[in-house]
JSON list of C-alpha atoms in Angstrom, two decimals:
[
{"chain": "F", "resi": 1, "resn": "MET", "atom": "CA", "xyz": [110.11, 80.54, 108.80]},
{"chain": "F", "resi": 2, "resn": "ALA", "atom": "CA", "xyz": [110.80, 83.35, 106.31]},
{"chain": "F", "resi": 3, "resn": "ARG", "atom": "CA", "xyz": [107.95, 84.48, 104.08]},
{"chain": "F", "resi": 4, "resn": "THR", "atom": "CA", "xyz": [109.64, 83.08, 101.01]},
{"chain": "F", "resi": 5, "resn": "VAL", "atom": "CA", "xyz": [108.30, 81.23, 97.86]},
{"chain": "F", "resi": 6, "resn": "ALA", "atom": "CA", "xyz": [110.85, 79.01, 96.14]},
{"chain": "F", "resi": 7, "resn": "VAL", "atom": "CA", "xyz": [110.31, 78.49, 92.43]},
{"chain": "F", "resi": 8, "resn": "VAL", "atom": "CA", "xyz": [112.22, 75.28, 91.76]},
{"chain": "F", "resi": 9, "resn": "ASP", "atom": "CA", "xyz": [114.85, 75.56, 88.99]},
{"chain": "F", "resi": 10, "resn": "TYR", "atom": "CA", "xyz": [115.86, 72.08, 87.93]},
{"chain": "F", "resi": 11, "resn": "GLY", "atom": "CA", "xyz": [116.44, 73.09, 84.31]},
{"chain": "F", "resi": 12, "resn": "MET", "atom": "CA", "xyz": [113.05, 72.13, 82.82]},
{"chain": "F", "resi": 13, "resn": "GLY", "atom": "CA", "xyz": [110.49, 74.75, 83.89]},
{"chain": "F", "resi": 14, "resn": "ASN", "atom": "CA", "xyz": [109.02, 77.79, 82.24]},
{"chain": "F", "resi": 15, "resn": "LEU", "atom": "CA", "xyz": [110.86, 79.74, 84.91]},
{"chain": "F", "resi": 16, "resn": "ARG", "atom": "CA", "xyz": [110.80, 83.23, 83.53]},
{"chain": "F", "resi": 17, "resn": "SER", "atom": "CA", "xyz": [107.03, 83.56, 83.01]},
{"chain": "F", "resi": 18, "resn": "VAL", "atom": "CA", "xyz": [106.18, 81.59, 86.17]},
{"chain": "F", "resi": 19, "resn": "SER", "atom": "CA", "xyz": [108.53, 83.54, 88.44]},
{"chain": "F", "resi": 20, "resn": "GLN", "atom": "CA", "xyz": [107.49, 86.92, 86.95]},
{"chain": "F", "resi": 21, "resn": "ALA", "atom": "CA", "xyz": [103.85, 86.10, 87.59]},
{"chain": "F", "resi": 22, "resn": "VAL", "atom": "CA", "xyz": [104.50, 85.04, 91.16]},
{"chain": "F", "resi": 23, "resn": "MET", "atom": "CA", "xyz": [106.68, 88.12, 91.77]},
{"chain": "F", "resi": 24, "resn": "HIS", "atom": "CA", "xyz": [103.96, 90.34, 90.38]},
{"chain": "F", "resi": 25, "resn": "VAL", "atom": "CA", "xyz": [101.28, 89.07, 92.80]},
{"chain": "F", "resi": 26, "resn": "ALA", "atom": "CA", "xyz": [103.79, 89.07, 95.67]},
{"chain": "F", "resi": 27, "resn": "GLU", "atom": "CA", "xyz": [104.47, 92.85, 95.36]},
{"chain": "F", "resi": 28, "resn": "GLY", "atom": "CA", "xyz": [103.67, 94.64, 98.58]},
{"chain": "F", "resi": 29, "resn": "SER", "atom": "CA", "xyz": [102.66, 91.43, 100.35]},
{"chain": "F", "resi": 30, "resn": "GLY", "atom": "CA", "xyz": [105.89, 90.89, 102.31]},
{"chain": "F", "resi": 31, "resn": "VAL", "atom": "CA", "xyz": [106.48, 87.63, 100.48]},
{"chain": "F", "resi": 32, "resn": "GLU", "atom": "CA", "xyz": [109.85, 87.20, 98.72]},
{"chain": "F", "resi": 33, "resn": "VAL", "atom": "CA", "xyz": [110.13, 85.08, 95.66]},
{"chain": "F", "resi": 34, "resn": "ALA", "atom": "CA", "xyz": [113.33, 83.12, 94.87]},
{"chain": "F", "resi": 35, "resn": "VAL", "atom": "CA", "xyz": [114.04, 81.20, 91.77]},
{"chain": "F", "resi": 36, "resn": "THR", "atom": "CA", "xyz": [116.51, 78.53, 93.02]},
{"chain": "F", "resi": 37, "resn": "SER", "atom": "CA", "xyz": [118.38, 75.37, 92.13]},
{"chain": "F", "resi": 38, "resn": "ARG", "atom": "CA", "xyz": [119.61, 74.92, 95.72]},
{"chain": "F", "resi": 39, "resn": "PRO", "atom": "CA", "xyz": [117.91, 72.19, 97.79]},
{"chain": "F", "resi": 40, "resn": "GLU", "atom": "CA", "xyz": [118.64, 74.24, 101.00]},
{"chain": "F", "resi": 41, "resn": "ASP", "atom": "CA", "xyz": [116.57, 77.16, 99.61]},
{"chain": "F", "resi": 42, "resn": "VAL", "atom": "CA", "xyz": [113.61, 74.88, 98.85]},
{"chain": "F", "resi": 43, "resn": "ARG", "atom": "CA", "xyz": [113.84, 73.50, 102.43]},
{"chain": "F", "resi": 44, "resn": "ALA", "atom": "CA", "xyz": [114.02, 77.00, 103.91]},
{"chain": "F", "resi": 45, "resn": "ALA", "atom": "CA", "xyz": [111.08, 78.41, 101.91]},
{"chain": "F", "resi": 46, "resn": "GLU", "atom": "CA", "xyz": [107.65, 78.80, 103.38]},
{"chain": "F", "resi": 47, "resn": "ARG", "atom": "CA", "xyz": [106.05, 77.41, 100.18]},
{"chain": "F", "resi": 48, "resn": "VAL", "atom": "CA", "xyz": [107.14, 76.01, 96.91]},
{"chain": "F", "resi": 49, "resn": "VAL", "atom": "CA", "xyz": [106.18, 76.24, 93.21]},
{"chain": "F", "resi": 50, "resn": "LEU", "atom": "CA", "xyz": [107.21, 73.28, 90.96]},
{"chain": "F", "resi": 51, "resn": "PRO", "atom": "CA", "xyz": [106.97, 74.24, 87.26]},
{"chain": "F", "resi": 52, "resn": "GLY", "atom": "CA", "xyz": [107.62, 71.82, 84.40]},
{"chain": "F", "resi": 53, "resn": "GLN", "atom": "CA", "xyz": [107.84, 71.91, 80.64]},
{"chain": "F", "resi": 54, "resn": "GLY", "atom": "CA", "xyz": [108.85, 69.36, 78.00]},
{"chain": "F", "resi": 55, "resn": "ALA", "atom": "CA", "xyz": [108.84, 65.55, 78.26]},
{"chain": "F", "resi": 56, "resn": "MET", "atom": "CA", "xyz": [108.05, 64.12, 81.70]},
{"chain": "F", "resi": 57, "resn": "ARG", "atom": "CA", "xyz": [110.94, 61.63, 81.58]},
{"chain": "F", "resi": 58, "resn": "ASP", "atom": "CA", "xyz": [113.40, 64.51, 81.07]},
{"chain": "F", "resi": 59, "resn": "CYS", "atom": "CA", "xyz": [111.77, 66.52, 83.87]},
{"chain": "F", "resi": 60, "resn": "MET", "atom": "CA", "xyz": [111.96, 63.58, 86.28]},
{"chain": "F", "resi": 61, "resn": "ARG", "atom": "CA", "xyz": [115.65, 62.91, 85.39]},
{"chain": "F", "resi": 62, "resn": "GLU", "atom": "CA", "xyz": [116.68, 66.52, 85.78]},
{"chain": "F", "resi": 63, "resn": "LEU", "atom": "CA", "xyz": [114.80, 66.84, 89.05]},
{"chain": "F", "resi": 64, "resn": "ARG", "atom": "CA", "xyz": [116.66, 63.76, 90.34]},
{"chain": "F", "resi": 65, "resn": "ASP", "atom": "CA", "xyz": [120.09, 64.64, 88.94]},
{"chain": "F", "resi": 66, "resn": "SER", "atom": "CA", "xyz": [119.89, 68.20, 90.21]},
{"chain": "F", "resi": 67, "resn": "GLY", "atom": "CA", "xyz": [119.65, 66.96, 93.76]},
{"chain": "F", "resi": 68, "resn": "LEU", "atom": "CA", "xyz": [116.34, 68.74, 94.19]},
{"chain": "F", "resi": 69, "resn": "GLN", "atom": "CA", "xyz": [113.99, 65.73, 94.29]},
{"chain": "F", "resi": 70, "resn": "GLN", "atom": "CA", "xyz": [114.35, 65.02, 97.93]},
{"chain": "F", "resi": 71, "resn": "ALA", "atom": "CA", "xyz": [113.86, 68.65, 98.89]},
{"chain": "F", "resi": 72, "resn": "VAL", "atom": "CA", "xyz": [110.64, 68.77, 96.80]},
{"chain": "F", "resi": 73, "resn": "LEU", "atom": "CA", "xyz": [109.32, 65.59, 98.45]},
{"chain": "F", "resi": 74, "resn": "GLU", "atom": "CA", "xyz": [110.07, 67.05, 101.87]},
{"chain": "F", "resi": 75, "resn": "ALA", "atom": "CA", "xyz": [108.33, 70.21, 100.94]},
{"chain": "F", "resi": 76, "resn": "ALA", "atom": "CA", "xyz": [105.28, 68.27, 99.66]},
{"chain": "F", "resi": 77, "resn": "ALA", "atom": "CA", "xyz": [105.01, 66.66, 103.11]},
{"chain": "F", "resi": 78, "resn": "THR", "atom": "CA", "xyz": [105.21, 69.85, 105.19]},
{"chain": "F", "resi": 79, "resn": "LYS", "atom": "CA", "xyz": [104.39, 73.05, 103.30]},
{"chain": "F", "resi": 80, "resn": "PRO", "atom": "CA", "xyz": [102.11, 74.45, 100.58]},
{"chain": "F", "resi": 81, "resn": "LEU", "atom": "CA", "xyz": [103.24, 73.18, 97.14]},
{"chain": "F", "resi": 82, "resn": "MET", "atom": "CA", "xyz": [101.89, 74.17, 93.76]},
{"chain": "F", "resi": 83, "resn": "GLY", "atom": "CA", "xyz": [102.71, 72.22, 90.60]},
{"chain": "F", "resi": 84, "resn": "VAL", "atom": "CA", "xyz": [102.22, 73.71, 87.07]},
{"chain": "F", "resi": 85, "resn": "CYS", "atom": "CA", "xyz": [101.88, 71.84, 83.74]},
{"chain": "F", "resi": 86, "resn": "VAL", "atom": "CA", "xyz": [104.37, 68.95, 83.76]},
{"chain": "F", "resi": 87, "resn": "GLY", "atom": "CA", "xyz": [105.01, 69.94, 87.39]},
{"chain": "F", "resi": 88, "resn": "MET", "atom": "CA", "xyz": [101.41, 68.66, 87.98]},
{"chain": "F", "resi": 89, "resn": "GLN", "atom": "CA", "xyz": [102.00, 65.42, 86.03]},
{"chain": "F", "resi": 90, "resn": "MET", "atom": "CA", "xyz": [105.15, 64.65, 88.00]},
{"chain": "F", "resi": 91, "resn": "LEU", "atom": "CA", "xyz": [103.10, 64.50, 91.22]},
{"chain": "F", "resi": 92, "resn": "LEU", "atom": "CA", "xyz": [101.22, 61.36, 90.12]},
{"chain": "F", "resi": 93, "resn": "ASP", "atom": "CA", "xyz": [102.39, 57.73, 90.16]},
{"chain": "F", "resi": 94, "resn": "HIS", "atom": "CA", "xyz": [103.11, 57.13, 86.46]},
{"chain": "F", "resi": 95, "resn": "SER", "atom": "CA", "xyz": [102.94, 58.61, 82.95]},
{"chain": "F", "resi": 96, "resn": "GLU", "atom": "CA", "xyz": [102.33, 56.92, 79.66]},
{"chain": "F", "resi": 97, "resn": "GLU", "atom": "CA", "xyz": [104.93, 59.28, 78.19]},
{"chain": "F", "resi": 98, "resn": "GLN", "atom": "CA", "xyz": [107.98, 57.06, 77.75]},
{"chain": "F", "resi": 99, "resn": "ASP", "atom": "CA", "xyz": [106.65, 54.79, 80.55]},
{"chain": "F", "resi": 100, "resn": "THR", "atom": "CA", "xyz": [107.85, 57.23, 83.25]},
{"chain": "F", "resi": 101, "resn": "PRO", "atom": "CA", "xyz": [107.42, 56.84, 87.03]},
{"chain": "F", "resi": 102, "resn": "GLY", "atom": "CA", "xyz": [106.38, 60.01, 88.87]},
{"chain": "F", "resi": 103, "resn": "LEU", "atom": "CA", "xyz": [106.80, 61.23, 92.45]},
{"chain": "F", "resi": 104, "resn": "GLY", "atom": "CA", "xyz": [103.81, 59.27, 93.71]},
{"chain": "F", "resi": 105, "resn": "LEU", "atom": "CA", "xyz": [102.38, 62.17, 95.81]},
{"chain": "F", "resi": 106, "resn": "ILE", "atom": "CA", "xyz": [98.91, 61.81, 94.31]},
{"chain": "F", "resi": 107, "resn": "PRO", "atom": "CA", "xyz": [97.74, 58.32, 93.28]},
{"chain": "F", "resi": 108, "resn": "GLY", "atom": "CA", "xyz": [96.91, 58.24, 89.60]},
{"chain": "F", "resi": 109, "resn": "ARG", "atom": "CA", "xyz": [98.25, 58.12, 86.06]},
{"chain": "F", "resi": 110, "resn": "VAL", "atom": "CA", "xyz": [99.07, 60.51, 83.23]},
{"chain": "F", "resi": 111, "resn": "LYS", "atom": "CA", "xyz": [97.57, 59.50, 79.86]},
{"chain": "F", "resi": 112, "resn": "ARG", "atom": "CA", "xyz": [97.94, 60.67, 76.27]},
{"chain": "F", "resi": 113, "resn": "PHE", "atom": "CA", "xyz": [95.08, 62.16, 74.37]},
{"chain": "F", "resi": 114, "resn": "ARG", "atom": "CA", "xyz": [93.71, 59.66, 71.88]},
{"chain": "F", "resi": 115, "resn": "LEU", "atom": "CA", "xyz": [91.71, 61.85, 69.50]},
{"chain": "F", "resi": 116, "resn": "ASP", "atom": "CA", "xyz": [92.90, 60.72, 66.04]},
{"chain": "F", "resi": 117, "resn": "GLY", "atom": "CA", "xyz": [90.15, 61.26, 63.47]},
{"chain": "F", "resi": 118, "resn": "ARG", "atom": "CA", "xyz": [87.74, 62.81, 65.89]},
{"chain": "F", "resi": 119, "resn": "LEU", "atom": "CA", "xyz": [86.08, 66.10, 65.13]},
{"chain": "F", "resi": 120, "resn": "GLN", "atom": "CA", "xyz": [85.32, 68.99, 67.36]},
{"chain": "F", "resi": 121, "resn": "PRO", "atom": "CA", "xyz": [81.80, 70.53, 67.47]},
{"chain": "F", "resi": 122, "resn": "ASP", "atom": "CA", "xyz": [82.77, 73.10, 64.86]},
{"chain": "F", "resi": 123, "resn": "GLY", "atom": "CA", "xyz": [83.83, 70.38, 62.48]},
{"chain": "F", "resi": 124, "resn": "SER", "atom": "CA", "xyz": [87.53, 70.84, 62.79]},
{"chain": "F", "resi": 125, "resn": "ARG", "atom": "CA", "xyz": [89.86, 67.97, 63.86]},
{"chain": "F", "resi": 126, "resn": "TYR", "atom": "CA", "xyz": [91.11, 67.71, 67.40]},
{"chain": "F", "resi": 127, "resn": "LYS", "atom": "CA", "xyz": [94.80, 68.50, 67.50]},
{"chain": "F", "resi": 128, "resn": "VAL", "atom": "CA", "xyz": [97.42, 67.05, 69.83]},
{"chain": "F", "resi": 129, "resn": "PRO", "atom": "CA", "xyz": [99.02, 68.80, 71.65]},
{"chain": "F", "resi": 130, "resn": "GLN", "atom": "CA", "xyz": [96.06, 70.83, 72.71]},
{"chain": "F", "resi": 131, "resn": "MET", "atom": "CA", "xyz": [96.97, 74.48, 72.57]},
{"chain": "F", "resi": 132, "resn": "GLY", "atom": "CA", "xyz": [94.46, 77.13, 73.57]},
{"chain": "F", "resi": 133, "resn": "TRP", "atom": "CA", "xyz": [91.96, 78.36, 76.05]},
{"chain": "F", "resi": 134, "resn": "ASN", "atom": "CA", "xyz": [89.48, 76.12, 77.94]},
{"chain": "F", "resi": 135, "resn": "ARG", "atom": "CA", "xyz": [86.84, 76.84, 80.57]},
{"chain": "F", "resi": 136, "resn": "VAL", "atom": "CA", "xyz": [87.70, 75.21, 83.93]},
{"chain": "F", "resi": 137, "resn": "HIS", "atom": "CA", "xyz": [84.97, 73.78, 86.12]},
{"chain": "F", "resi": 138, "resn": "GLN", "atom": "CA", "xyz": [85.82, 74.04, 89.79]},
{"chain": "F", "resi": 139, "resn": "GLN", "atom": "CA", "xyz": [85.23, 70.55, 91.21]},
{"chain": "F", "resi": 140, "resn": "PRO", "atom": "CA", "xyz": [83.91, 70.27, 94.81]},
{"chain": "F", "resi": 141, "resn": "HIS", "atom": "CA", "xyz": [86.73, 69.25, 97.05]},
{"chain": "F", "resi": 142, "resn": "GLY", "atom": "CA", "xyz": [85.90, 68.00, 100.53]},
{"chain": "F", "resi": 143, "resn": "GLY", "atom": "CA", "xyz": [82.29, 69.23, 100.06]},
{"chain": "F", "resi": 144, "resn": "ARG", "atom": "CA", "xyz": [83.24, 72.67, 98.65]},
{"chain": "F", "resi": 145, "resn": "VAL", "atom": "CA", "xyz": [85.42, 74.08, 95.97]},
{"chain": "F", "resi": 146, "resn": "HIS", "atom": "CA", "xyz": [89.13, 74.43, 96.78]},
{"chain": "F", "resi": 147, "resn": "ALA", "atom": "CA", "xyz": [90.31, 77.47, 98.65]},
{"chain": "F", "resi": 148, "resn": "LEU", "atom": "CA", "xyz": [92.63, 78.42, 95.76]},
{"chain": "F", "resi": 149, "resn": "TRP", "atom": "CA", "xyz": [89.60, 79.22, 93.59]},
{"chain": "F", "resi": 150, "resn": "ALA", "atom": "CA", "xyz": [88.50, 81.98, 96.02]},
{"chain": "F", "resi": 151, "resn": "GLY", "atom": "CA", "xyz": [87.28, 84.99, 94.12]},
{"chain": "F", "resi": 152, "resn": "ILE", "atom": "CA", "xyz": [87.62, 83.23, 90.75]},
{"chain": "F", "resi": 153, "resn": "PRO", "atom": "CA", "xyz": [84.38, 82.58, 88.82]},
{"chain": "F", "resi": 154, "resn": "ASP", "atom": "CA", "xyz": [83.55, 78.99, 87.94]},
{"chain": "F", "resi": 155, "resn": "GLU", "atom": "CA", "xyz": [84.11, 78.23, 84.25]},
{"chain": "F", "resi": 156, "resn": "ALA", "atom": "CA", "xyz": [86.84, 80.89, 84.01]},
{"chain": "F", "resi": 157, "resn": "TRP", "atom": "CA", "xyz": [89.20, 80.56, 80.98]},
{"chain": "F", "resi": 158, "resn": "TYR", "atom": "CA", "xyz": [92.69, 79.17, 81.33]},
{"chain": "F", "resi": 159, "resn": "TYR", "atom": "CA", "xyz": [95.50, 78.57, 78.79]},
{"chain": "F", "resi": 160, "resn": "PHE", "atom": "CA", "xyz": [96.62, 74.96, 77.99]},
{"chain": "F", "resi": 161, "resn": "VAL", "atom": "CA", "xyz": [99.51, 73.47, 76.06]},
{"chain": "F", "resi": 162, "resn": "HIS", "atom": "CA", "xyz": [99.75, 69.66, 76.51]},
{"chain": "F", "resi": 163, "resn": "SER", "atom": "CA", "xyz": [99.51, 66.24, 74.94]},
{"chain": "F", "resi": 164, "resn": "TYR", "atom": "CA", "xyz": [98.93, 64.31, 78.16]},
{"chain": "F", "resi": 165, "resn": "TYR", "atom": "CA", "xyz": [96.36, 64.68, 80.95]},
{"chain": "F", "resi": 166, "resn": "THR", "atom": "CA", "xyz": [96.09, 63.41, 84.55]},
{"chain": "F", "resi": 167, "resn": "GLU", "atom": "CA", "xyz": [93.67, 60.79, 85.79]},
{"chain": "F", "resi": 168, "resn": "PRO", "atom": "CA", "xyz": [93.72, 60.69, 89.63]},
{"chain": "F", "resi": 169, "resn": "ALA", "atom": "CA", "xyz": [92.83, 57.32, 91.18]},
{"chain": "F", "resi": 170, "resn": "ASP", "atom": "CA", "xyz": [90.59, 59.04, 93.70]},
{"chain": "F", "resi": 171, "resn": "PRO", "atom": "CA", "xyz": [88.06, 61.51, 92.19]},
{"chain": "F", "resi": 172, "resn": "ALA", "atom": "CA", "xyz": [88.27, 63.47, 95.45]},
{"chain": "F", "resi": 173, "resn": "HIS", "atom": "CA", "xyz": [91.70, 64.63, 94.34]},
{"chain": "F", "resi": 174, "resn": "SER", "atom": "CA", "xyz": [90.27, 66.37, 91.30]},
{"chain": "F", "resi": 175, "resn": "ALA", "atom": "CA", "xyz": [89.92, 70.08, 92.02]},
{"chain": "F", "resi": 176, "resn": "GLY", "atom": "CA", "xyz": [89.16, 71.21, 88.49]},
{"chain": "F", "resi": 177, "resn": "SER", "atom": "CA", "xyz": [88.05, 69.76, 85.15]},
{"chain": "F", "resi": 178, "resn": "THR", "atom": "CA", "xyz": [87.68, 70.79, 81.54]},
{"chain": "F", "resi": 179, "resn": "GLU", "atom": "CA", "xyz": [86.83, 69.23, 78.19]},
{"chain": "F", "resi": 180, "resn": "TYR", "atom": "CA", "xyz": [88.92, 68.36, 75.16]},
{"chain": "F", "resi": 181, "resn": "GLY", "atom": "CA", "xyz": [87.44, 65.38, 73.45]},
{"chain": "F", "resi": 182, "resn": "ALA", "atom": "CA", "xyz": [86.14, 64.34, 76.83]},
{"chain": "F", "resi": 183, "resn": "ARG", "atom": "CA", "xyz": [86.08, 65.75, 80.35]},
{"chain": "F", "resi": 184, "resn": "PHE", "atom": "CA", "xyz": [89.42, 65.40, 82.18]},
{"chain": "F", "resi": 185, "resn": "THR", "atom": "CA", "xyz": [90.99, 66.56, 85.42]},
{"chain": "F", "resi": 186, "resn": "CYS", "atom": "CA", "xyz": [93.07, 69.76, 84.96]},
{"chain": "F", "resi": 187, "resn": "ALA", "atom": "CA", "xyz": [93.70, 70.61, 88.63]},
{"chain": "F", "resi": 188, "resn": "VAL", "atom": "CA", "xyz": [94.48, 68.21, 91.44]},
{"chain": "F", "resi": 189, "resn": "ALA", "atom": "CA", "xyz": [94.67, 68.79, 95.20]},
{"chain": "F", "resi": 190, "resn": "ARG", "atom": "CA", "xyz": [95.53, 66.79, 98.31]},
{"chain": "F", "resi": 191, "resn": "ASP", "atom": "CA", "xyz": [96.19, 68.27, 101.70]},
{"chain": "F", "resi": 192, "resn": "ASN", "atom": "CA", "xyz": [98.87, 70.98, 101.21]},
{"chain": "F", "resi": 193, "resn": "ILE", "atom": "CA", "xyz": [99.37, 70.23, 97.48]},
{"chain": "F", "resi": 194, "resn": "PHE", "atom": "CA", "xyz": [97.58, 71.95, 94.57]},
{"chain": "F", "resi": 195, "resn": "ALA", "atom": "CA", "xyz": [98.54, 71.69, 90.94]},
{"chain": "F", "resi": 196, "resn": "THR", "atom": "CA", "xyz": [97.21, 72.67, 87.51]},
{"chain": "F", "resi": 197, "resn": "GLN", "atom": "CA", "xyz": [97.68, 71.30, 84.00]},
{"chain": "F", "resi": 198, "resn": "PHE", "atom": "CA", "xyz": [97.04, 74.76, 82.52]},
{"chain": "F", "resi": 199, "resn": "HIS", "atom": "CA", "xyz": [99.45, 77.69, 82.78]},
{"chain": "F", "resi": 200, "resn": "PRO", "atom": "CA", "xyz": [98.21, 80.31, 85.29]},
{"chain": "F", "resi": 201, "resn": "GLU", "atom": "CA", "xyz": [101.08, 82.61, 84.21]},
{"chain": "F", "resi": 202, "resn": "LYS", "atom": "CA", "xyz": [99.68, 82.66, 80.71]},
{"chain": "F", "resi": 203, "resn": "SER", "atom": "CA", "xyz": [96.03, 83.00, 81.77]},
{"chain": "F", "resi": 204, "resn": "ALA", "atom": "CA", "xyz": [95.68, 86.74, 82.46]},
{"chain": "F", "resi": 205, "resn": "ALA", "atom": "CA", "xyz": [93.81, 87.93, 85.57]},
{"chain": "F", "resi": 206, "resn": "HIS", "atom": "CA", "xyz": [92.35, 84.65, 86.61]},
{"chain": "F", "resi": 207, "resn": "GLY", "atom": "CA", "xyz": [95.75, 82.98, 86.48]},
{"chain": "F", "resi": 208, "resn": "LEU", "atom": "CA", "xyz": [97.33, 85.72, 88.57]},
{"chain": "F", "resi": 209, "resn": "ALA", "atom": "CA", "xyz": [94.45, 85.35, 91.06]},
{"chain": "F", "resi": 210, "resn": "LEU", "atom": "CA", "xyz": [95.32, 81.67, 91.44]},
{"chain": "F", "resi": 211, "resn": "TYR", "atom": "CA", "xyz": [98.99, 82.43, 92.24]},
{"chain": "F", "resi": 212, "resn": "ARG", "atom": "CA", "xyz": [97.91, 85.18, 94.62]},
{"chain": "F", "resi": 213, "resn": "ASN", "atom": "CA", "xyz": [95.63, 82.78, 96.48]},
{"chain": "F", "resi": 214, "resn": "PHE", "atom": "CA", "xyz": [98.52, 80.32, 96.69]},
{"chain": "F", "resi": 215, "resn": "LEU", "atom": "CA", "xyz": [100.73, 82.91, 98.43]},
{"chain": "F", "resi": 216, "resn": "HIS", "atom": "CA", "xyz": [98.15, 83.25, 101.23]},
{"chain": "F", "resi": 217, "resn": "TRP", "atom": "CA", "xyz": [96.85, 79.68, 101.37]},
{"chain": "F", "resi": 218, "resn": "ASN", "atom": "CA", "xyz": [97.02, 78.03, 104.78]},
{"chain": "F", "resi": 219, "resn": "PRO", "atom": "CA", "xyz": [96.04, 74.37, 104.28]}
]
């Protein structure tokens, strides 16, 4: 199988920044990065990145209507797959956002922040969507932190923009957590799947390190 990473283009991802970050870390590694809307390219790739941006219902509809959904499901069964932002939320069973079914690859639900009237420690009101930098705690996964955190310090800062958060049914599928009003899962993992609510491509060196680890991850 060719050393290729497919960044899935179904019309809803932050494709430019994601693909540029992946291409940057792939330089000199022998890994080729392809931004593609062709199911055959996703099937041929060694590993797959599933970005997402906007409303989850729109993302799910576009993934289905583009003809890429089946190729993504096949990839999730056989090769390393990384979801980003709404691309992470899509992996779960269901989202409260417009009562939207997900892909069902990781059991759990996507919930909206309910922070009306609550104050942050500095006295300011919590805002939804959350936009800004949070420290990410690396959750033990199978008795140790996930391989994609290799070389990244615990409690590193990552950039978030979101109104909804994931709640895996099995805590063992939580690979990272952070706090905004309460502690919530911001990275999920199961077998050959890893996904983040935050944006690695907007998170400076620690974000690039996560993409670099994904390129060489052998689950």
